[in-house]
CSV table of C-alpha atoms and ligand atoms in Angstrom, one decimal:
chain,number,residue,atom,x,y,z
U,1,UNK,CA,20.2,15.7,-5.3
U,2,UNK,CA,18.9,14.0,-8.4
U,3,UNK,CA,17.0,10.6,-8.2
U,4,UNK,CA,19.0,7.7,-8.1
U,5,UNK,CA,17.6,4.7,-10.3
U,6,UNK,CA,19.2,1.1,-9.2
U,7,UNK,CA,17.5,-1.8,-11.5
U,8,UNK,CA,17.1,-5.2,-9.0
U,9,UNK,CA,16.1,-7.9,-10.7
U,10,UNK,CA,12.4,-7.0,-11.9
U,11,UNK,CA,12.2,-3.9,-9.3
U,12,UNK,CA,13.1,-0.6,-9.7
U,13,UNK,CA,14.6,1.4,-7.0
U,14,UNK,CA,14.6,5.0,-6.8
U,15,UNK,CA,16.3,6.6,-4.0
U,16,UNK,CA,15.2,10.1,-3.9
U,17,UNK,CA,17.0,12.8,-0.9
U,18,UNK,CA,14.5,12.7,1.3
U,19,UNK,CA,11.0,11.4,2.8
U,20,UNK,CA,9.8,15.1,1.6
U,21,UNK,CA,11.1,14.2,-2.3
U,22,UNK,CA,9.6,10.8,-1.9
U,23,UNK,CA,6.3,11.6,-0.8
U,24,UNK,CA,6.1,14.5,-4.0
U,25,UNK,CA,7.2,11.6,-6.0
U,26,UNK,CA,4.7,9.3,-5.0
U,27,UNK,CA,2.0,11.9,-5.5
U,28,UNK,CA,3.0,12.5,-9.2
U,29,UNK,CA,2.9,8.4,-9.3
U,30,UNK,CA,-0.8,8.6,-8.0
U,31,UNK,CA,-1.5,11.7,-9.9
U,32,UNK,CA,0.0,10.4,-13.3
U,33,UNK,CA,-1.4,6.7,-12.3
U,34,UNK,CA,-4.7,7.9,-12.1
U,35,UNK,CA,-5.0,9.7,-15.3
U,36,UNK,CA,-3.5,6.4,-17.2
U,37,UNK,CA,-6.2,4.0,-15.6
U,38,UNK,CA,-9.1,6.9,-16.1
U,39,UNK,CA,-8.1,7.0,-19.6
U,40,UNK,CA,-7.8,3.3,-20.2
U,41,UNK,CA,-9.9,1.7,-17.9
U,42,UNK,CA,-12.2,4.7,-17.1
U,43,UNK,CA,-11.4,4.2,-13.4
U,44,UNK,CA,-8.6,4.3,-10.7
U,45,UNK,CA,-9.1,1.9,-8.3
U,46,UNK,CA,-6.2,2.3,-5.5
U,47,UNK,CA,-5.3,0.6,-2.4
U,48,UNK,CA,-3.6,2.1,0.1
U,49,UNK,CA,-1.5,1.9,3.4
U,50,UNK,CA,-1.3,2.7,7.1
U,51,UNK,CA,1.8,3.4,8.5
U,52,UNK,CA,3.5,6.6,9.3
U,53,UNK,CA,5.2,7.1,5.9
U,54,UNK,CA,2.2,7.9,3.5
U,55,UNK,CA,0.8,10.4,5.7
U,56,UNK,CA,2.8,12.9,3.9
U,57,UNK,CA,1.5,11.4,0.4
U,58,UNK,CA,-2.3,12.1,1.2
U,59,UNK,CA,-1.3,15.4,2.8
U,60,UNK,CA,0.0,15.8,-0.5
U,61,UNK,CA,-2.8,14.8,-2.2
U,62,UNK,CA,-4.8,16.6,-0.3
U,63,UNK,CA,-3.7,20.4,-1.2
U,64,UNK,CA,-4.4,21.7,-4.3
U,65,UNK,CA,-1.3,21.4,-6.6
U,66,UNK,CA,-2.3,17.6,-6.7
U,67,UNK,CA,-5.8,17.7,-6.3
U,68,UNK,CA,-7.1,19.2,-9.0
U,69,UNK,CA,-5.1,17.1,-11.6
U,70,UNK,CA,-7.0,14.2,-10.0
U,71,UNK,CA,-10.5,12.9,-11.8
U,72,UNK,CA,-11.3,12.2,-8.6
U,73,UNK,CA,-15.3,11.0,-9.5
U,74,UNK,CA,-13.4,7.9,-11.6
U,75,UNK,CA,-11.4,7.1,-8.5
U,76,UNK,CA,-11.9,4.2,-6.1
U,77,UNK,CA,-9.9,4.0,-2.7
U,78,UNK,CA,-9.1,0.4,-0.9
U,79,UNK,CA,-7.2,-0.3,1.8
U,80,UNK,CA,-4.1,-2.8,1.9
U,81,UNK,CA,-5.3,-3.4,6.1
U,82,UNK,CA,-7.0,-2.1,8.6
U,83,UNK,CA,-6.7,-1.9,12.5
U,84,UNK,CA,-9.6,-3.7,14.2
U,85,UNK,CA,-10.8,-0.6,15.7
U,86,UNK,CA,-13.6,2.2,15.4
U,87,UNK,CA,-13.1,4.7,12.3
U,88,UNK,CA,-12.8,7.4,14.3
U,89,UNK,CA,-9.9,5.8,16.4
U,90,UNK,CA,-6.2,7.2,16.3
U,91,UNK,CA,-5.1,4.0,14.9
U,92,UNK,CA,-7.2,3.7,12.0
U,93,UNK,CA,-5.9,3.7,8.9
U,94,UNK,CA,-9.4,4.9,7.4
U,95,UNK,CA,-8.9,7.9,9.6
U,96,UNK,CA,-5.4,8.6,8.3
U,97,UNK,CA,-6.1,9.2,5.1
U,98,UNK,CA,-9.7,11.0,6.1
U,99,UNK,CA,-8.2,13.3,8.1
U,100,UNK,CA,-5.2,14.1,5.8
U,101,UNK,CA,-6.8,13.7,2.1
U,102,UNK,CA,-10.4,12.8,1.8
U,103,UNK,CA,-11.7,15.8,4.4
U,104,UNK,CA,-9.9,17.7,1.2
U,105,UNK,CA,-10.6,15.7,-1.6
U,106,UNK,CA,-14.3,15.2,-3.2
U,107,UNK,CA,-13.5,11.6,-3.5
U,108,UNK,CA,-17.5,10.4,-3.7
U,109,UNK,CA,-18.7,8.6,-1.0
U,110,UNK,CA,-19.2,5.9,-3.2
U,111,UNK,CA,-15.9,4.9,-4.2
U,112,UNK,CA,-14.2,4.8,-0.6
U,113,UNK,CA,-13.7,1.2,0.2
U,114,UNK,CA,-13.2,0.4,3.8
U,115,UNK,CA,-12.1,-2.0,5.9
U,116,UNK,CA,-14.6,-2.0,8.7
U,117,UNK,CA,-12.2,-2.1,11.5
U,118,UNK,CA,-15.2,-1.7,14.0
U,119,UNK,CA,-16.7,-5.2,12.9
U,120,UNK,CA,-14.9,-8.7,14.5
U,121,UNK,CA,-11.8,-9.5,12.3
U,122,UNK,CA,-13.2,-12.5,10.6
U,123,UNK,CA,-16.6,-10.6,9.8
U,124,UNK,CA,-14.6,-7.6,8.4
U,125,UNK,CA,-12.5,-9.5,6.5
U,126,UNK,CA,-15.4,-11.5,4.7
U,127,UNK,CA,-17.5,-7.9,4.3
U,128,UNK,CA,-14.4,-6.3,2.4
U,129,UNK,CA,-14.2,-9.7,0.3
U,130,UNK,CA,-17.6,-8.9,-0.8
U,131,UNK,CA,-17.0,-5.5,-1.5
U,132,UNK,CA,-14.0,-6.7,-3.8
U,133,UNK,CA,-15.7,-9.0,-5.8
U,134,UNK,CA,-18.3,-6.6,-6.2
U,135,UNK,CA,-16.3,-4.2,-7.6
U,136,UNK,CA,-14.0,-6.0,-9.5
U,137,UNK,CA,-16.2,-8.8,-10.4
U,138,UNK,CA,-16.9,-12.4,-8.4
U,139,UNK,CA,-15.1,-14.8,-10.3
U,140,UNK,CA,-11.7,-13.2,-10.8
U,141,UNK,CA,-8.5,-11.8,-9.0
U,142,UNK,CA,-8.9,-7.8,-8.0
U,143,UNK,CA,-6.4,-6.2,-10.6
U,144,UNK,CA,-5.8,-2.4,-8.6
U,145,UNK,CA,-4.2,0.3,-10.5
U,146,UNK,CA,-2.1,0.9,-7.7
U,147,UNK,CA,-0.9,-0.7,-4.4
U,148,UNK,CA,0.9,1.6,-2.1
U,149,UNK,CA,2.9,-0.6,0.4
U,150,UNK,CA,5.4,0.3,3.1
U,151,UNK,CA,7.8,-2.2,5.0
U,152,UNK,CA,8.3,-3.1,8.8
U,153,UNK,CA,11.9,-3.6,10.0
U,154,UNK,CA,10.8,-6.9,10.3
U,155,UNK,CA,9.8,-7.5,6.8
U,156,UNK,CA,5.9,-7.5,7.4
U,157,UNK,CA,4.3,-5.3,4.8
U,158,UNK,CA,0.1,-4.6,4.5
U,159,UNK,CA,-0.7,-6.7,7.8
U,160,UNK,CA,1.0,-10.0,6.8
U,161,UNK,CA,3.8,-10.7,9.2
U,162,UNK,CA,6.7,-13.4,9.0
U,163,UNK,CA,5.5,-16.2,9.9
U,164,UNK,CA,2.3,-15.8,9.8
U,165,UNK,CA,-0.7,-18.3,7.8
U,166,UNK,CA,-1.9,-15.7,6.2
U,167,UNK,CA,1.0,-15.5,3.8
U,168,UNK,CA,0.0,-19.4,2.6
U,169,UNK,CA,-3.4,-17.7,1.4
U,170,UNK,CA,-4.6,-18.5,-2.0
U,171,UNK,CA,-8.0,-18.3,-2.2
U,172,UNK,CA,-9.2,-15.4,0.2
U,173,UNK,CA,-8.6,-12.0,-0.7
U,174,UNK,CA,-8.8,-10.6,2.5
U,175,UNK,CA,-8.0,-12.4,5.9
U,176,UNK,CA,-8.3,-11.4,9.5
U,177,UNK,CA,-4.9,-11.0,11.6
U,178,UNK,CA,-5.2,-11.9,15.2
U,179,UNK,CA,-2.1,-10.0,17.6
U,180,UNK,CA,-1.3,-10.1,20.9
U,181,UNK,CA,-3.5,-7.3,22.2
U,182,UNK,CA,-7.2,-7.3,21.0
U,183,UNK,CA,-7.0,-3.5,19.3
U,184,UNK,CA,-4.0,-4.4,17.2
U,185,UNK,CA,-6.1,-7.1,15.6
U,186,UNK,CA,-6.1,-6.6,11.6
U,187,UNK,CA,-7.6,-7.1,8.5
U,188,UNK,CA,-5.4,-7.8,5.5
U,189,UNK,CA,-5.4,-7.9,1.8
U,190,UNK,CA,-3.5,-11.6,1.0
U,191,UNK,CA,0.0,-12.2,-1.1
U,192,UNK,CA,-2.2,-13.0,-4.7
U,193,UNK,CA,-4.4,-9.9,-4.6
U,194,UNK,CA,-1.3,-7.7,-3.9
U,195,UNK,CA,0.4,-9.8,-6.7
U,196,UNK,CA,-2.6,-9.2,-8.9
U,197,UNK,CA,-2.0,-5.6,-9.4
U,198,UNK,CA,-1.5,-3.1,-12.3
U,199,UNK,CA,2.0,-1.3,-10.5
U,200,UNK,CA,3.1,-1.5,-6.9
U,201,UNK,CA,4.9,0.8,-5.3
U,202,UNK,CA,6.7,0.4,-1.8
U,203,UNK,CA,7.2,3.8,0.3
U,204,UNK,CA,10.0,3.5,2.6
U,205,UNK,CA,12.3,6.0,4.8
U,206,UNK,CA,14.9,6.1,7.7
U,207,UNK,CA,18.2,4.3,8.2
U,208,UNK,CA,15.9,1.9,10.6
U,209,UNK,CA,14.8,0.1,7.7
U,210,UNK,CA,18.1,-0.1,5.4
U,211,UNK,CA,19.1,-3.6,6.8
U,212,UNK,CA,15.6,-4.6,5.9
U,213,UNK,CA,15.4,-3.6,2.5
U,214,UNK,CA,19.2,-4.7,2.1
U,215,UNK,CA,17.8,-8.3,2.9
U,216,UNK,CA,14.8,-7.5,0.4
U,217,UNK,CA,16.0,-6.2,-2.6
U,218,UNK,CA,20.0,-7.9,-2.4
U,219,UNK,CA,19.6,-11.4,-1.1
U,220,UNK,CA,17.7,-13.6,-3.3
U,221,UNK,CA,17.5,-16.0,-0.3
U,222,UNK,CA,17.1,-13.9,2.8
U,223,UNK,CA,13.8,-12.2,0.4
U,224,UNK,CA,11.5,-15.1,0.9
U,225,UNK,CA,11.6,-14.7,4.5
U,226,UNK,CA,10.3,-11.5,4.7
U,227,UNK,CA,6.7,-11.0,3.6
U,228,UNK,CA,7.5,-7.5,1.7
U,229,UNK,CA,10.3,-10.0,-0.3
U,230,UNK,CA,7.2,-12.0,-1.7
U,231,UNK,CA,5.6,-9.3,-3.4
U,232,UNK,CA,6.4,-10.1,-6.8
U,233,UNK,CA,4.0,-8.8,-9.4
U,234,UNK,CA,2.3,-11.4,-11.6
U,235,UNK,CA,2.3,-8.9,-14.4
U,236,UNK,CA,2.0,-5.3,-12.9
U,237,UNK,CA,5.3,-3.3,-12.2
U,238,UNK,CA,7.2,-3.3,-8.4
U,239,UNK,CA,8.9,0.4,-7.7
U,240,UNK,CA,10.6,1.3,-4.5
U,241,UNK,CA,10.8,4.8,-3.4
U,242,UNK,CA,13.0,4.9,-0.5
U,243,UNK,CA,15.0,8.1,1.0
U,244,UNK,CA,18.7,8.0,0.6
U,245,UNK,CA,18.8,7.0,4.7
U,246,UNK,CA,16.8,3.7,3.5
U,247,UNK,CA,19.5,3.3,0.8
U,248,UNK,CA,22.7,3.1,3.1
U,249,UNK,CA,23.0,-0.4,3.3
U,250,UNK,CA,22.5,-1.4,-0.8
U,251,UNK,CA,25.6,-2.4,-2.1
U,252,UNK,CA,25.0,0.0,-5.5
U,253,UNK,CA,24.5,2.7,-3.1
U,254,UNK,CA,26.0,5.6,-5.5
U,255,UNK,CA,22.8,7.9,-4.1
I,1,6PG,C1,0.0,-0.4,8.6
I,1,6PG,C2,0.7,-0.9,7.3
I,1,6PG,C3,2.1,-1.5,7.5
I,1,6PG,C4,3.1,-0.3,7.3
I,1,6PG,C5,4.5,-0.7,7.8
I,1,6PG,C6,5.5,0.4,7.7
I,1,6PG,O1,-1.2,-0.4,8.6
I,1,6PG,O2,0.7,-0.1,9.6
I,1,6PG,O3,0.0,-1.1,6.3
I,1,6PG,O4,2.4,-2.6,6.7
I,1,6PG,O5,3.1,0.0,6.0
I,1,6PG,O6,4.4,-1.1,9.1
I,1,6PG,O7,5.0,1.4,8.5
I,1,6PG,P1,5.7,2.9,8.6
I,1,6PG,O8,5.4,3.6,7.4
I,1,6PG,O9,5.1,3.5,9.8
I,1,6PG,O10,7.2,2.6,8.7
């Protein structure tokens, strides 16, 4: 099947066959991303998901086809949020993307970015502040190359749920998420540092998320409910890859 572009508003959706097609086409977006920032900015500074849907991505990333068109030495990893747990734990998203790309990749030690998901939320949270402003420089907004999200079929996307104070954040860039049980505590990036960004790109799959993204991308009003709906790019670029499941309920669904 060939890739299906639908223009909404300022987002462009792709709808490719499959969550296999989607995950090769997010790796030429990180591959082909990283080479633009390298050459213009001289570095790649990514944030990335949790989430079952990017695993194939890193994977990806991981194996040889991708990695060696990466400059990996230039590139910087973040994380959009963190479980508040040990990086060894199966719910880390640290571990994730250890276990499926940097085990693989020689991404230097240096430029990986964690959320320390082993600290108390609040104490996390203010440590991976630091690290931002340290990177990106104290008295500005972080500007990432790229910002892989996904979406919750509740609308939640990074940690920031509906509801939730979080989303009314507009000074901190990173805020701690208190749940019900203590090991689903979170750390999140906030609305303005996700807005902030160079391109965005949302990664979603399975028919369990097309009323969802139905709401998101085709309901002006229903949007601003949802936290993934609030992602609007100050300046950067918003792409959705989503598998043609994901598409069923869009009303241009010609996919
Ligand atoms: C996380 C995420 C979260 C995720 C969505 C979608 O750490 O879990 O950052 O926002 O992207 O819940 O998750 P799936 O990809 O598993 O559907």
């Amino acid at each position: 099947m060939e890739t299906v572009v639908i223009e909404k508003g300022s987002s462009r959706v792709e709808v490719l066959s499959d969550s296999e097609a989607l995950s090769h086409k997010a790796a030429e977006t990180f591959v082909n991303g990283s080479k633009k920032s390298v050459a213009e900015r001289g570095r790649f500074a990514a944030a990335i998901s949790g989430g079952s849907t990017p695993t194939r991505l890193y994977t990806l990333l991981g194996t040889s086809a991708y990695r060696d068109r990466v400059d990996w030495q230039h590139v910087h990893l973040f994380w959009v949020d963190e479980r508040c747990v040990p990086k060894e734990h199966e719910k880390s998203n640290f571990r994730i993307a250890f276990d499926a790309l940097l085990s693989r990749a020689p991404v230097p030690d240096g430029n990986i970015h964690r959320i320390k998901g082993e600290e108390v939320p609040e104490k996390a949270a203010r440590d991976y502040e630091r690290v931002m402003r340290r990177f990106f420089g104290i008295s500005w907004m972080p500007m990432f190359d790229l910002v892989i999200l996904g979406v919750g079929k509740d609308g939640h996307t990074a940690s920031l749920f509906p509801g939730s104070k979080s989303l009314e954040e507009t000074a901190r860039l990173a805020v701690p998420v208190y749940l019900d049980e203590p090991d689903l505590n979170r750390v999140t990036l906030t609305l303005p540092v996700l807005n902030h960004a160079f391109q965005i790109v949302f990664l979603v799959t399975g028919r369990s998320k097309a009323d969802i993204l139905s709401a998101i991308l085709e309901d002006e009003e229903k949007k601003k409910r949802f936290p993934a709906g609030l992602v609007r790019p100050v300046e950067g670029s918003l792409t959705w890859l989503i598998d043609r499941d994901a598409a069923e309920k869009l009303n241009r669904n010609d996919a």
